[in-house]
Amino acid sequence: MKSVSTWWRARWDRVTARRDAGMTTSEYAMGTIAAAAFAAVLYKIVTSGSVSGALESVIGKALDAPF
């Protein structure tokens, strides 16, 4: 049988391990801000003239392809 101090140590290790298992609210907030910033940059890139023209060209070629 385990001694009481060994049991408490094992219990403490389980409790402290769970404490670091997930992200905190501030980490979720920073992740959300980073994802929104990345989405904004990606939107600006995709809607720019050169990229938009290239996408229209690729889509046009795909739709005009003979079957």
mmCIF file with all atom_site columns, C-alpha atoms in Angstrom:
data_model
loop_
_atom_site.group_PDB
_atom_site.id
_atom_site.type_symbol
_atom_site.label_atom_id
_atom_site.label_alt_id
_atom_site.label_comp_id
_atom_site.label_asym_id
_atom_site.label_entity_id
_atom_site.label_seq_id
_atom_site.pdbx_PDB_ins_code
_atom_site.Cartn_x
_atom_site.Cartn_y
_atom_site.Cartn_z
_atom_site.occupancy
_atom_site.B_iso_or_equiv
_atom_site.pdbx_formal_charge
_atom_site.auth_seq_id
_atom_site.auth_comp_id
_atom_site.auth_asym_id
_atom_site.auth_atom_id
_atom_site.pdbx_PDB_model_num
ATOM 1  C CA . MET A 1 1  ? 0.000   0.000  0.000   1.00 0.00 ? 1  MET A CA 1
ATOM 2  C CA . LYS A 1 2  ? 1.237   3.496  -0.799  1.00 0.00 ? 2  LYS A CA 1
ATOM 3  C CA . SER A 1 3  ? 2.159   5.778  2.007   1.00 0.00 ? 3  SER A CA 1
ATOM 4  C CA . VAL A 1 4  ? 0.072   8.902  2.516   1.00 0.00 ? 4  VAL A CA 1
ATOM 5  C CA . SER A 1 5  ? 2.849   11.210 1.354   1.00 0.00 ? 5  SER A CA 1
ATOM 6  C CA . THR A 1 6  ? 3.288   9.207  -1.853  1.00 0.00 ? 6  THR A CA 1
ATOM 7  C CA . TRP A 1 7  ? -0.475  9.349  -2.502  1.00 0.00 ? 7  TRP A CA 1
ATOM 8  C CA . TRP A 1 8  ? -0.556  13.137 -1.974  1.00 0.00 ? 8  TRP A CA 1
ATOM 9  C CA . ARG A 1 9  ? 2.455   13.599 -4.231  1.00 0.00 ? 9  ARG A CA 1
ATOM 10 C CA . ALA A 1 10 ? 0.803   11.589 -7.003  1.00 0.00 ? 10 ALA A CA 1
ATOM 11 C CA . ARG A 1 11 ? -2.417  13.566 -6.534  1.00 0.00 ? 11 ARG A CA 1
ATOM 12 C CA . TRP A 1 12 ? -0.529  16.891 -6.651  1.00 0.00 ? 12 TRP A CA 1
ATOM 13 C CA . ASP A 1 13 ? 1.267   15.824 -9.837  1.00 0.00 ? 13 ASP A CA 1
ATOM 14 C CA . ARG A 1 14 ? -2.069  15.042 -11.517 1.00 0.00 ? 14 ARG A CA 1
ATOM 15 C CA . VAL A 1 15 ? -3.585  18.372 -10.454 1.00 0.00 ? 15 VAL A CA 1
ATOM 16 C CA . THR A 1 16 ? -0.633  20.455 -11.614 1.00 0.00 ? 16 THR A CA 1
ATOM 17 C CA . ALA A 1 17 ? -0.395  18.540 -14.904 1.00 0.00 ? 17 ALA A CA 1
ATOM 18 C CA . ARG A 1 18 ? -4.025  19.418 -15.677 1.00 0.00 ? 18 ARG A CA 1
ATOM 19 C CA . ARG A 1 19 ? -3.382  23.075 -14.967 1.00 0.00 ? 19 ARG A CA 1
ATOM 20 C CA . ASP A 1 20 ? -1.124  23.402 -18.039 1.00 0.00 ? 20 ASP A CA 1
ATOM 21 C CA . ALA A 1 21 ? -3.215  21.189 -20.309 1.00 0.00 ? 21 ALA A CA 1
ATOM 22 C CA . GLY A 1 22 ? -4.990  23.974 -22.224 1.00 0.00 ? 22 GLY A CA 1
ATOM 23 C CA . MET A 1 23 ? -4.685  27.554 -23.314 1.00 0.00 ? 23 MET A CA 1
ATOM 24 C CA . THR A 1 24 ? -5.664  30.406 -21.066 1.00 0.00 ? 24 THR A CA 1
ATOM 25 C CA . THR A 1 25 ? -8.141  33.092 -22.034 1.00 0.00 ? 25 THR A CA 1
ATOM 26 C CA . SER A 1 26 ? -5.367  35.515 -22.963 1.00 0.00 ? 26 SER A CA 1
ATOM 27 C CA . GLU A 1 27 ? -3.791  32.898 -25.232 1.00 0.00 ? 27 GLU A CA 1
ATOM 28 C CA . TYR A 1 28 ? -7.144  32.363 -26.964 1.00 0.00 ? 28 TYR A CA 1
ATOM 29 C CA . ALA A 1 29 ? -7.482  36.126 -27.384 1.00 0.00 ? 29 ALA A CA 1
ATOM 30 C CA . MET A 1 30 ? -4.017  36.445 -28.911 1.00 0.00 ? 30 MET A CA 1
ATOM 31 C CA . GLY A 1 31 ? -4.681  33.499 -31.205 1.00 0.00 ? 31 GLY A CA 1
ATOM 32 C CA . THR A 1 32 ? -7.959  35.048 -32.343 1.00 0.00 ? 32 THR A CA 1
ATOM 33 C CA . ILE A 1 33 ? -6.302  38.405 -33.011 1.00 0.00 ? 33 ILE A CA 1
ATOM 34 C CA . ALA A 1 34 ? -3.507  36.715 -34.961 1.00 0.00 ? 34 ALA A CA 1
ATOM 35 C CA . ALA A 1 35 ? -6.001  34.703 -37.029 1.00 0.00 ? 35 ALA A CA 1
ATOM 36 C CA . ALA A 1 36 ? -8.032  37.835 -37.809 1.00 0.00 ? 36 ALA A CA 1
ATOM 37 C CA . ALA A 1 37 ? -4.894  39.744 -38.825 1.00 0.00 ? 37 ALA A CA 1
ATOM 38 C CA . PHE A 1 38 ? -3.793  36.875 -41.060 1.00 0.00 ? 38 PHE A CA 1
ATOM 39 C CA . ALA A 1 39 ? -7.253  36.751 -42.655 1.00 0.00 ? 39 ALA A CA 1
ATOM 40 C CA . ALA A 1 40 ? -7.157  40.509 -43.306 1.00 0.00 ? 40 ALA A CA 1
ATOM 41 C CA . VAL A 1 41 ? -3.733  40.284 -44.964 1.00 0.00 ? 41 VAL A CA 1
ATOM 42 C CA . LEU A 1 42 ? -4.799  37.286 -47.027 1.00 0.00 ? 42 LEU A CA 1
ATOM 43 C CA . TYR A 1 43 ? -7.969  39.107 -48.127 1.00 0.00 ? 43 TYR A CA 1
ATOM 44 C CA . LYS A 1 44 ? -5.933  42.133 -49.202 1.00 0.00 ? 44 LYS A CA 1
ATOM 45 C CA . ILE A 1 45 ? -3.567  39.922 -51.201 1.00 0.00 ? 45 ILE A CA 1
ATOM 46 C CA . VAL A 1 46 ? -6.316  37.943 -52.912 1.00 0.00 ? 46 VAL A CA 1
ATOM 47 C CA . THR A 1 47 ? -8.327  41.051 -53.810 1.00 0.00 ? 47 THR A CA 1
ATOM 48 C CA . SER A 1 48 ? -5.324  42.936 -55.184 1.00 0.00 ? 48 SER A CA 1
ATOM 49 C CA . GLY A 1 49 ? -5.311  43.644 -58.899 1.00 0.00 ? 49 GLY A CA 1
ATOM 50 C CA . SER A 1 50 ? -2.539  41.298 -59.975 1.00 0.00 ? 50 SER A CA 1
ATOM 51 C CA . VAL A 1 51 ? -3.726  38.309 -57.978 1.00 0.00 ? 51 VAL A CA 1
ATOM 52 C CA . SER A 1 52 ? -7.349  38.918 -58.926 1.00 0.00 ? 52 SER A CA 1
ATOM 53 C CA . GLY A 1 53 ? -6.377  39.066 -62.599 1.00 0.00 ? 53 GLY A CA 1
ATOM 54 C CA . ALA A 1 54 ? -4.363  35.863 -62.332 1.00 0.00 ? 54 ALA A CA 1
ATOM 55 C CA . LEU A 1 55 ? -7.249  34.055 -60.622 1.00 0.00 ? 55 LEU A CA 1
ATOM 56 C CA . GLU A 1 56 ? -9.709  35.247 -63.273 1.00 0.00 ? 56 GLU A CA 1
ATOM 57 C CA . SER A 1 57 ? -7.318  34.044 -65.971 1.00 0.00 ? 57 SER A CA 1
ATOM 58 C CA . VAL A 1 58 ? -6.956  30.589 -64.413 1.00 0.00 ? 58 VAL A CA 1
ATOM 59 C CA . ILE A 1 59 ? -10.720 30.251 -63.914 1.00 0.00 ? 59 ILE A CA 1
ATOM 60 C CA . GLY A 1 60 ? -11.382 31.472 -67.458 1.00 0.00 ? 60 GLY A CA 1
ATOM 61 C CA . LYS A 1 61 ? -8.960  28.937 -68.925 1.00 0.00 ? 61 LYS A CA 1
ATOM 62 C CA . ALA A 1 62 ? -10.506 26.148 -66.843 1.00 0.00 ? 62 ALA A CA 1
ATOM 63 C CA . LEU A 1 63 ? -14.030 27.023 -68.007 1.00 0.00 ? 63 LEU A CA 1
ATOM 64 C CA . ASP A 1 64 ? -12.996 27.272 -71.674 1.00 0.00 ? 64 ASP A CA 1
ATOM 65 C CA . ALA A 1 65 ? -11.173 23.925 -71.667 1.00 0.00 ? 65 ALA A CA 1
ATOM 66 C CA . PRO A 1 66 ? -12.543 21.415 -74.195 1.00 0.00 ? 66 PRO A CA 1
ATOM 67 C CA . PHE A 1 67 ? -13.881 18.125 -72.849 1.00 0.00 ? 67 PHE A CA 1
#
